[in-house]
PDB file of C-alpha atoms in Angstrom:
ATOM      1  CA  UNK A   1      99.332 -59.802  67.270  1.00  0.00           C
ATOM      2  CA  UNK A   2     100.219 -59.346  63.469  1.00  0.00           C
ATOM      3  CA  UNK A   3      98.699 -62.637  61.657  1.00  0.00           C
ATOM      4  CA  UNK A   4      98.711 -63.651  58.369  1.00  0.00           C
ATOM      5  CA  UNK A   5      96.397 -66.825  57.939  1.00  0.00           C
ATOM      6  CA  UNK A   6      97.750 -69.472  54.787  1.00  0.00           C
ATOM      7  CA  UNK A   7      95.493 -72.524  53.344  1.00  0.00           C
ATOM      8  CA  UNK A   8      93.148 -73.870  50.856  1.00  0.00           C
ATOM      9  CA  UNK A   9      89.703 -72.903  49.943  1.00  0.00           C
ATOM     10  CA  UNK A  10      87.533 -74.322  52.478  1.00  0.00           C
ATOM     11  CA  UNK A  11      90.365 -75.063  54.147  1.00  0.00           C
ATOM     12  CA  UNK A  12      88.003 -73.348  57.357  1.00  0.00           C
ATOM     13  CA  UNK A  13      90.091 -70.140  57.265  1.00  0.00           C
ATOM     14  CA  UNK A  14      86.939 -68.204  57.548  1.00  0.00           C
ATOM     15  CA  UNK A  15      85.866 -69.768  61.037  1.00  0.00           C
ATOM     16  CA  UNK A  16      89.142 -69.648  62.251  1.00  0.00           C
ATOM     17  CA  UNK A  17      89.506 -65.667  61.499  1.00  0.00           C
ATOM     18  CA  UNK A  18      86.319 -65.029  62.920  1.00  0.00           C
ATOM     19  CA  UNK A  19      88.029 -66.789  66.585  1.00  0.00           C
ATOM     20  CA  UNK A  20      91.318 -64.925  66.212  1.00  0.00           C
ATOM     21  CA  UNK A  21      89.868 -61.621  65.751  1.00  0.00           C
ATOM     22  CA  UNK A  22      87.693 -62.124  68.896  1.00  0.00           C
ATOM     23  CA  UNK A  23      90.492 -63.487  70.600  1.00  0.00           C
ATOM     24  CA  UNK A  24      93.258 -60.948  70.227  1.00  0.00           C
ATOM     25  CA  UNK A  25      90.671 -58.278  69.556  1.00  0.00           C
ATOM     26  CA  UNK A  26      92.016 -56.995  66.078  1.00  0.00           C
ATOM     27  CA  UNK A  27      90.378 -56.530  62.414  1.00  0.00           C
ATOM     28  CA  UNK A  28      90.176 -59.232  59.749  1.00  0.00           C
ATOM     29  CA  UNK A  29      92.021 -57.182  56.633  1.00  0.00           C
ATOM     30  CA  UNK A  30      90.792 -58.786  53.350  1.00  0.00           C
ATOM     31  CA  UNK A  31      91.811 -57.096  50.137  1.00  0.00           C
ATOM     32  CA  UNK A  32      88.441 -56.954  48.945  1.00  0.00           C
ATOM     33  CA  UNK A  33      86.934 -55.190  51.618  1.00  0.00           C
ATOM     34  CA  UNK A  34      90.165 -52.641  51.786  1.00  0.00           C
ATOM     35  CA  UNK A  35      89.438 -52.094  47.965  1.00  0.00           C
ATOM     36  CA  UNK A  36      85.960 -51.216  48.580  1.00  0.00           C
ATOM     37  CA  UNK A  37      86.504 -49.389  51.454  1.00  0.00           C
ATOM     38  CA  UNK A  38      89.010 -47.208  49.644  1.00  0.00           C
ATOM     39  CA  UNK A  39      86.740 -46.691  46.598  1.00  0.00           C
ATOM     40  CA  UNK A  40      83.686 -45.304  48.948  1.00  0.00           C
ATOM     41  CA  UNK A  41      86.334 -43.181  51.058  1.00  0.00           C
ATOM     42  CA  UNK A  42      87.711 -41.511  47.499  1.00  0.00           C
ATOM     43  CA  UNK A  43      91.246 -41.755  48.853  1.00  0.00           C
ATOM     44  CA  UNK A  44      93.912 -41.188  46.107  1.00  0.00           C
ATOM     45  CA  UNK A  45      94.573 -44.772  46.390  1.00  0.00           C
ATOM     46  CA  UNK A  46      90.856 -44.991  46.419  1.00  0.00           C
ATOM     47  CA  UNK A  47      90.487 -43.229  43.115  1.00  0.00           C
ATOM     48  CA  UNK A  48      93.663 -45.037  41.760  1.00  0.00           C
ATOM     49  CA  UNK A  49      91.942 -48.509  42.573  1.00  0.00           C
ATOM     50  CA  UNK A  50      88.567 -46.967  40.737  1.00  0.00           C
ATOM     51  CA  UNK A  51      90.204 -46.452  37.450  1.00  0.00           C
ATOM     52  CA  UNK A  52      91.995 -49.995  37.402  1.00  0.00           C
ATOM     53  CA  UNK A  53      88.507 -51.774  38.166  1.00  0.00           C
ATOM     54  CA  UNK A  54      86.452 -49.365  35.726  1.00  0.00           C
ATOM     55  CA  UNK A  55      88.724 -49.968  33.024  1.00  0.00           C
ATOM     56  CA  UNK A  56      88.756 -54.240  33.559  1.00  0.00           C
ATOM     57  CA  UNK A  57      92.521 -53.924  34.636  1.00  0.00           C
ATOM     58  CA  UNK A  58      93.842 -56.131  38.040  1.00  0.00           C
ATOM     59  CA  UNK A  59      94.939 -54.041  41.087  1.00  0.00           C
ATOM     60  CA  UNK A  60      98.778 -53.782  41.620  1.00  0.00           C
ATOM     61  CA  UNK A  61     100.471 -55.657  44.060  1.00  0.00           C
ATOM     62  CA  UNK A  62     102.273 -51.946  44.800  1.00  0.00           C
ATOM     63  CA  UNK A  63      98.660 -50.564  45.122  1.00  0.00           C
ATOM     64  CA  UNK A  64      97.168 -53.361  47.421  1.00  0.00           C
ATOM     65  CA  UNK A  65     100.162 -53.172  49.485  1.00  0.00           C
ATOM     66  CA  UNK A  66      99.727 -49.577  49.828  1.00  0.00           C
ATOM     67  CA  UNK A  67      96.548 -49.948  50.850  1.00  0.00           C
ATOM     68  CA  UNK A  68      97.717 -52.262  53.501  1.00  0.00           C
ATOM     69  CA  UNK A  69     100.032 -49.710  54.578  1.00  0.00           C
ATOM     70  CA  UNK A  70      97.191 -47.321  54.754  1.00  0.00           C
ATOM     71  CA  UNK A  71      95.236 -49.519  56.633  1.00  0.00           C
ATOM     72  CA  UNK A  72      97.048 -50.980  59.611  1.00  0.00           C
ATOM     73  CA  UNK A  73      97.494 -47.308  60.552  1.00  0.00           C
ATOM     74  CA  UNK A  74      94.104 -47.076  61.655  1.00  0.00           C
ATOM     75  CA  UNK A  75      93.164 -46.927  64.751  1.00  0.00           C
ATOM     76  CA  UNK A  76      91.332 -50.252  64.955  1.00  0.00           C
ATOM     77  CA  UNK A  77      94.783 -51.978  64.427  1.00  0.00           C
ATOM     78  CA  UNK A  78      96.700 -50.725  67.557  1.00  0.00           C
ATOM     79  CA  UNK A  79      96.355 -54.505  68.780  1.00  0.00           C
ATOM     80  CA  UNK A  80      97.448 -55.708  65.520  1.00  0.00           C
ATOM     81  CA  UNK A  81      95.437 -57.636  62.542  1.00  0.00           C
ATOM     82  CA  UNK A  82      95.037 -60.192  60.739  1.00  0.00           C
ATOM     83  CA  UNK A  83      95.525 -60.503  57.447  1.00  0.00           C
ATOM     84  CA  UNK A  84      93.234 -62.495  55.319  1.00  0.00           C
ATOM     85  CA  UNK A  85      93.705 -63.499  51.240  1.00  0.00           C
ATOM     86  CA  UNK A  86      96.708 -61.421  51.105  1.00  0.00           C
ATOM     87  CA  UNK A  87      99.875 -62.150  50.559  1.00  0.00           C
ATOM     88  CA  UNK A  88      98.708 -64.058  47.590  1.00  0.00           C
ATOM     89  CA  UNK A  89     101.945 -65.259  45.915  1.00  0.00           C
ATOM     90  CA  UNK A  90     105.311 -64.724  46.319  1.00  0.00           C
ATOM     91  CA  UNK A  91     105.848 -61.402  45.137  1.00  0.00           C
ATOM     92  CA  UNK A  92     103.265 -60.202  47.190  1.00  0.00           C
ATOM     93  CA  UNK A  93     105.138 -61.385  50.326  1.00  0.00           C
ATOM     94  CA  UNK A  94     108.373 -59.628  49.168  1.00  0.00           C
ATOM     95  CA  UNK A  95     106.630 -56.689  48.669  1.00  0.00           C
ATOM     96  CA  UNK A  96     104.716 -56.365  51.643  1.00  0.00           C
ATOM     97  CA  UNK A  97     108.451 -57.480  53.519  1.00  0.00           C
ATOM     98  CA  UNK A  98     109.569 -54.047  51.507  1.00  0.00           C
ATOM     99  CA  UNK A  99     107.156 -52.206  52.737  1.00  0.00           C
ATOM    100  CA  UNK A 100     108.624 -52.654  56.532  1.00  0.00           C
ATOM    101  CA  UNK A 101     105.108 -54.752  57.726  1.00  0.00           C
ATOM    102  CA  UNK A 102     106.286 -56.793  60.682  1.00  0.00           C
ATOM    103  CA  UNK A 103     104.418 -59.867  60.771  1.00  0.00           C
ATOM    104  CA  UNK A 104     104.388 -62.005  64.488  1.00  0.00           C
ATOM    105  CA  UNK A 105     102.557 -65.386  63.166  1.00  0.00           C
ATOM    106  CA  UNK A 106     102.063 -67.390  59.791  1.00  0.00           C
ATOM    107  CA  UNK A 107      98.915 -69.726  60.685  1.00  0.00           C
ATOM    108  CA  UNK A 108      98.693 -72.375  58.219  1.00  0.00           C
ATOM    109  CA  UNK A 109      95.728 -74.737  57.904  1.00  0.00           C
ATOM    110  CA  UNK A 110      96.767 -77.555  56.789  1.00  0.00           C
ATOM    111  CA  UNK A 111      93.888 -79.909  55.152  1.00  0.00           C
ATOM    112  CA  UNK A 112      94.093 -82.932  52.204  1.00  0.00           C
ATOM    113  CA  UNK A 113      92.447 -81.987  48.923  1.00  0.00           C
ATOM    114  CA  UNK A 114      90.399 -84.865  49.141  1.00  0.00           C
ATOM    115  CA  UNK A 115      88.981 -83.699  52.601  1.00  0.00           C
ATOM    116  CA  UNK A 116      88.436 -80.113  50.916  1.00  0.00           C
ATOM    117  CA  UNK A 117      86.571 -81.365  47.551  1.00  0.00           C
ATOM    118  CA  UNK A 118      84.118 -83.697  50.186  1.00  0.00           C
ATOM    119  CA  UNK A 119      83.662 -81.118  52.456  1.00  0.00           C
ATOM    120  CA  UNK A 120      82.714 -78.101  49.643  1.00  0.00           C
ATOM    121  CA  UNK A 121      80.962 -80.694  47.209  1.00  0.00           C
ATOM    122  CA  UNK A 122      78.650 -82.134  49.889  1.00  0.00           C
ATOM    123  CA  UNK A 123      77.645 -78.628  50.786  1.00  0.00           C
ATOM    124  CA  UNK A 124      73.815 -78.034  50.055  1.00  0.00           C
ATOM    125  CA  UNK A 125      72.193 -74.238  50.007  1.00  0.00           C
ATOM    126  CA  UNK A 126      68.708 -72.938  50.636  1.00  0.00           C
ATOM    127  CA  UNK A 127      69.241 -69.686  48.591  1.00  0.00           C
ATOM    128  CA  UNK A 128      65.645 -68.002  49.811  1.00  0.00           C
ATOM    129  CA  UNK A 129      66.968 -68.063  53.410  1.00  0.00           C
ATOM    130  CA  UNK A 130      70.848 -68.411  52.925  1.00  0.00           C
ATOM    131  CA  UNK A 131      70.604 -72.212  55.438  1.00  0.00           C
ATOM    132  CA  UNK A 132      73.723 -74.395  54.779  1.00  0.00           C
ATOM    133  CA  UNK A 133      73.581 -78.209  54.702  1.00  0.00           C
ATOM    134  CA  UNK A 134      76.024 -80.758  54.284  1.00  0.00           C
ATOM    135  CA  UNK A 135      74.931 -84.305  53.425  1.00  0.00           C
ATOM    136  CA  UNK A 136      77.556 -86.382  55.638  1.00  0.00           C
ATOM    137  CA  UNK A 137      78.054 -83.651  58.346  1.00  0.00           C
ATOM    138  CA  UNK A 138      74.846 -81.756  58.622  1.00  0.00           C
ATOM    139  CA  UNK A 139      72.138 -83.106  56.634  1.00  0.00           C
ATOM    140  CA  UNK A 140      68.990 -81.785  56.556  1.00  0.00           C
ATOM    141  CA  UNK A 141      65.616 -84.043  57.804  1.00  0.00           C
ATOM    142  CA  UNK A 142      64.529 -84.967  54.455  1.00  0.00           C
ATOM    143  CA  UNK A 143      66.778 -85.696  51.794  1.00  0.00           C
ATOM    144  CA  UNK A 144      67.194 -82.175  49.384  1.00  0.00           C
ATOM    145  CA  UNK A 145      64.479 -80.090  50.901  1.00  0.00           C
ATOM    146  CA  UNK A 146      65.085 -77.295  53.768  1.00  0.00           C
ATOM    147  CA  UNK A 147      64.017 -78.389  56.900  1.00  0.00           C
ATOM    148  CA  UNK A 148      62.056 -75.181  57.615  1.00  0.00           C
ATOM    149  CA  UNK A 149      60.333 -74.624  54.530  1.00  0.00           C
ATOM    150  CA  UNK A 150      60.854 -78.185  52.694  1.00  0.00           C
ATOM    151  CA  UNK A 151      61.942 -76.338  49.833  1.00  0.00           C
ATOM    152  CA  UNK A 152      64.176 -77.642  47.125  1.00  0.00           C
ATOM    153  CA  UNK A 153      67.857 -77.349  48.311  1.00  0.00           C
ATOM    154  CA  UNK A 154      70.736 -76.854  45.480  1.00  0.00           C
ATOM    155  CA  UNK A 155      74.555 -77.095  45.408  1.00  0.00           C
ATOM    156  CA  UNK A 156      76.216 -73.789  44.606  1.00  0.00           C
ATOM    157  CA  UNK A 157      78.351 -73.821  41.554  1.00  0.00           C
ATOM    158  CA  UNK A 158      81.198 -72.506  43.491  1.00  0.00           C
ATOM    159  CA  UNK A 159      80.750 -75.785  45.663  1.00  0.00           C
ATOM    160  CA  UNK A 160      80.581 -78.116  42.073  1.00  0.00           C
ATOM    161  CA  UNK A 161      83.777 -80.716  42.950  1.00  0.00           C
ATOM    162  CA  UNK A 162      85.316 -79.473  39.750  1.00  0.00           C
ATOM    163  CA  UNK A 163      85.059 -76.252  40.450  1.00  0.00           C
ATOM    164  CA  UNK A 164      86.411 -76.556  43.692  1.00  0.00           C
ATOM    165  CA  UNK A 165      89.760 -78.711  42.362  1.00  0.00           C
ATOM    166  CA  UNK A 166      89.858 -75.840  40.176  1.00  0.00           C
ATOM    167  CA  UNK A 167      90.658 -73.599  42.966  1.00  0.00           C
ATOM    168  CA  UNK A 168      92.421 -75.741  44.712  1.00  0.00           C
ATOM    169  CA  UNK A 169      95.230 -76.419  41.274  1.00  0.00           C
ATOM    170  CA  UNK A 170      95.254 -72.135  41.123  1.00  0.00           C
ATOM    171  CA  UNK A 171      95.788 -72.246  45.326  1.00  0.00           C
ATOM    172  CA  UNK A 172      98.539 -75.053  44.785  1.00  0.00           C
ATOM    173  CA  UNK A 173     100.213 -73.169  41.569  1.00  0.00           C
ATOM    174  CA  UNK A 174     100.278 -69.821  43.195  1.00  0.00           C
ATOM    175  CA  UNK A 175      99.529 -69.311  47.639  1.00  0.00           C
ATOM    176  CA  UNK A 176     101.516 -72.840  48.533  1.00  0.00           C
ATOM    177  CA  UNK A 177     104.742 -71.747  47.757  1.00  0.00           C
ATOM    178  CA  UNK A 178     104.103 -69.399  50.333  1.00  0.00           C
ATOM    179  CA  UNK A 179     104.253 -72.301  53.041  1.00  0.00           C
ATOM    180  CA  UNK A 180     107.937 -72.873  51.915  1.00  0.00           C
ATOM    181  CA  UNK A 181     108.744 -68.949  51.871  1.00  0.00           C
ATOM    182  CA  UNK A 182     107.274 -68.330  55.307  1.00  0.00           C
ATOM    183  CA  UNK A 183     108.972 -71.275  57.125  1.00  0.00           C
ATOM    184  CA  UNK A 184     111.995 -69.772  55.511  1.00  0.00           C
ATOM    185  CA  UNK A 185     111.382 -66.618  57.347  1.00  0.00           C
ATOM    186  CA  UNK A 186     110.859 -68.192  60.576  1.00  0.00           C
ATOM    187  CA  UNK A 187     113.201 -70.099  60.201  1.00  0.00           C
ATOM    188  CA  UNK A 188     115.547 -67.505  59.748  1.00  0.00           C
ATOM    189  CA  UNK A 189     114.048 -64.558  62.171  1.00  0.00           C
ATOM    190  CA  UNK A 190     113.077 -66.446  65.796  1.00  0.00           C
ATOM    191  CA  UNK A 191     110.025 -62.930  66.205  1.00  0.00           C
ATOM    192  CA  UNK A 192     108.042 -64.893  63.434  1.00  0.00           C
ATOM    193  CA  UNK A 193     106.267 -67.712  64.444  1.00  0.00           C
ATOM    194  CA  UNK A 194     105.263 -70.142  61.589  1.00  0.00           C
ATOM    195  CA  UNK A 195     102.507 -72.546  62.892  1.00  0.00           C
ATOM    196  CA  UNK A 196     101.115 -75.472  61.053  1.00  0.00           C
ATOM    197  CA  UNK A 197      97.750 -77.127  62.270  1.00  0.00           C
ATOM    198  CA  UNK A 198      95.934 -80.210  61.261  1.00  0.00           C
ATOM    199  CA  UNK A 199      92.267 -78.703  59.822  1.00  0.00           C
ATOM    200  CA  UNK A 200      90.632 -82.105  59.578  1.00  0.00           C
ATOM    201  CA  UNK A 201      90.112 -82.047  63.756  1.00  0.00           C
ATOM    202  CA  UNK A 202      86.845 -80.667  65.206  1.00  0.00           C
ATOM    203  CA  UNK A 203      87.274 -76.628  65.044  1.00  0.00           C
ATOM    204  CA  UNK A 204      87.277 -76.014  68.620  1.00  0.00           C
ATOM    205  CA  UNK A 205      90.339 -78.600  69.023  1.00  0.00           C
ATOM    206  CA  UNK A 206      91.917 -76.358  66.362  1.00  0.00           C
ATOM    207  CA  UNK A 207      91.507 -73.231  68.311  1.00  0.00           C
ATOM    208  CA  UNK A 208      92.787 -74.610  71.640  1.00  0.00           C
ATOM    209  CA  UNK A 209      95.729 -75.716  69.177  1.00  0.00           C
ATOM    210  CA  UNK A 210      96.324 -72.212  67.644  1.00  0.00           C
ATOM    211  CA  UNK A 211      96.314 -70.190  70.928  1.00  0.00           C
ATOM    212  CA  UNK A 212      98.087 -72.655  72.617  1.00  0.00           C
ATOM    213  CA  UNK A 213     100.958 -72.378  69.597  1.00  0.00           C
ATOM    214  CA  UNK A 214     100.617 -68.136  69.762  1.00  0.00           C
ATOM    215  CA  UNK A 215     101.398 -68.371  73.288  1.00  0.00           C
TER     216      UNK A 215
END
């Protein structure tokens, strides 16, 4: 199963990769572990990828998706893979298209911005032990302190509400249109399967939905 996962920061892409790897038995591919993993290997790519970073430049889409090429030969993959924070924007898709990587599913998770902003604003850290609290879905016993330690708990910057509708105006400007381009696809090839689920249900409802959609 060849499965490229679409949807919004905090969008609970993480939690769902995590299932469908299990399920199908196949690796999560995320660029940023291919471009370290390439760097410590000292592939040419490898060394090619070493010289953009060192030198402050972005990676290539025609490197990253020769990485991905590289990759999904491995042996790990024979089951397939899914493929996580890549494509990123259009180009991206048409490249990796180009490079001849069949693709079975497009699983978009489909949540409100409003939803995402409560969900990653509310989120409260205990850095010291790396806990996670949320203060409508999982609060902790007392109000801002860990409930092991009763140490001070703090919101992440990343999880600052305008940070996160930050993210969410680059995800709109750049990844959506990739909703459109891969229902096109599907639309016009019946071996890819283009899936949209609602990511505001309880997670295990969304799973049951996903596999029983990949079926």
């Amino acid at each position: 199963m060849k499965i490229i996962l679409l949807g919004a920061p905090g969008a609970g892409k993480g939690t769902q990769a995590q299932f469908l790897t299990k399920a199908f038995d196949i690796p999560q591919i995320s660029t940023a572990d291919m471009l370290s993993a390439a760097i410590k290997a000292g592939t040419d790519l490898g060394t090619l990828v070493k010289s953009f970073m060192d030198s402050g430049k972005l990676v290539t889409d025609e490197i990253i998706i020769g990485l991905v090429k590289e990759r999904i030969t491995q042996d790990d993959c024979k089951n397939g893979f899914l493929l996580d924070g890549f494509p990123r924007t259009v180009p991206q898709a048409d490249a990796l298209k180009e490079a001849g990587v069949a693709i079975d599913a497009v699983i978009e998770i489909d949540v409100p911005d409003s939803v995402i902003v409560e969900r990653m604003s509310g989120r409260r850290a205990h850095l010291a032990s790396g806990r996670t609290y949320h203060i409508v879905y999982n609060p902790p016993k007392v109000e801002g302190k860990d409930d092991e330690t009763g140490e001070d708990l703090v919101q992440r910057d990343d999880d600052k509400a305008e940070v996160v509708l930050d993210r969410l105006r680059v995800y709109h400007e750049q990844t959506a249109p990739l909703v459109d381009y891969y229902k096109g696809v599907s639309a016009n090839d019946s071996s890819v399967k283009y899936i949209t689920i609602n990511g505001t249900q309880p997670i295990d409802t969304v799973e049951k939905e996903i596999l029983s959609q990949l079926k």
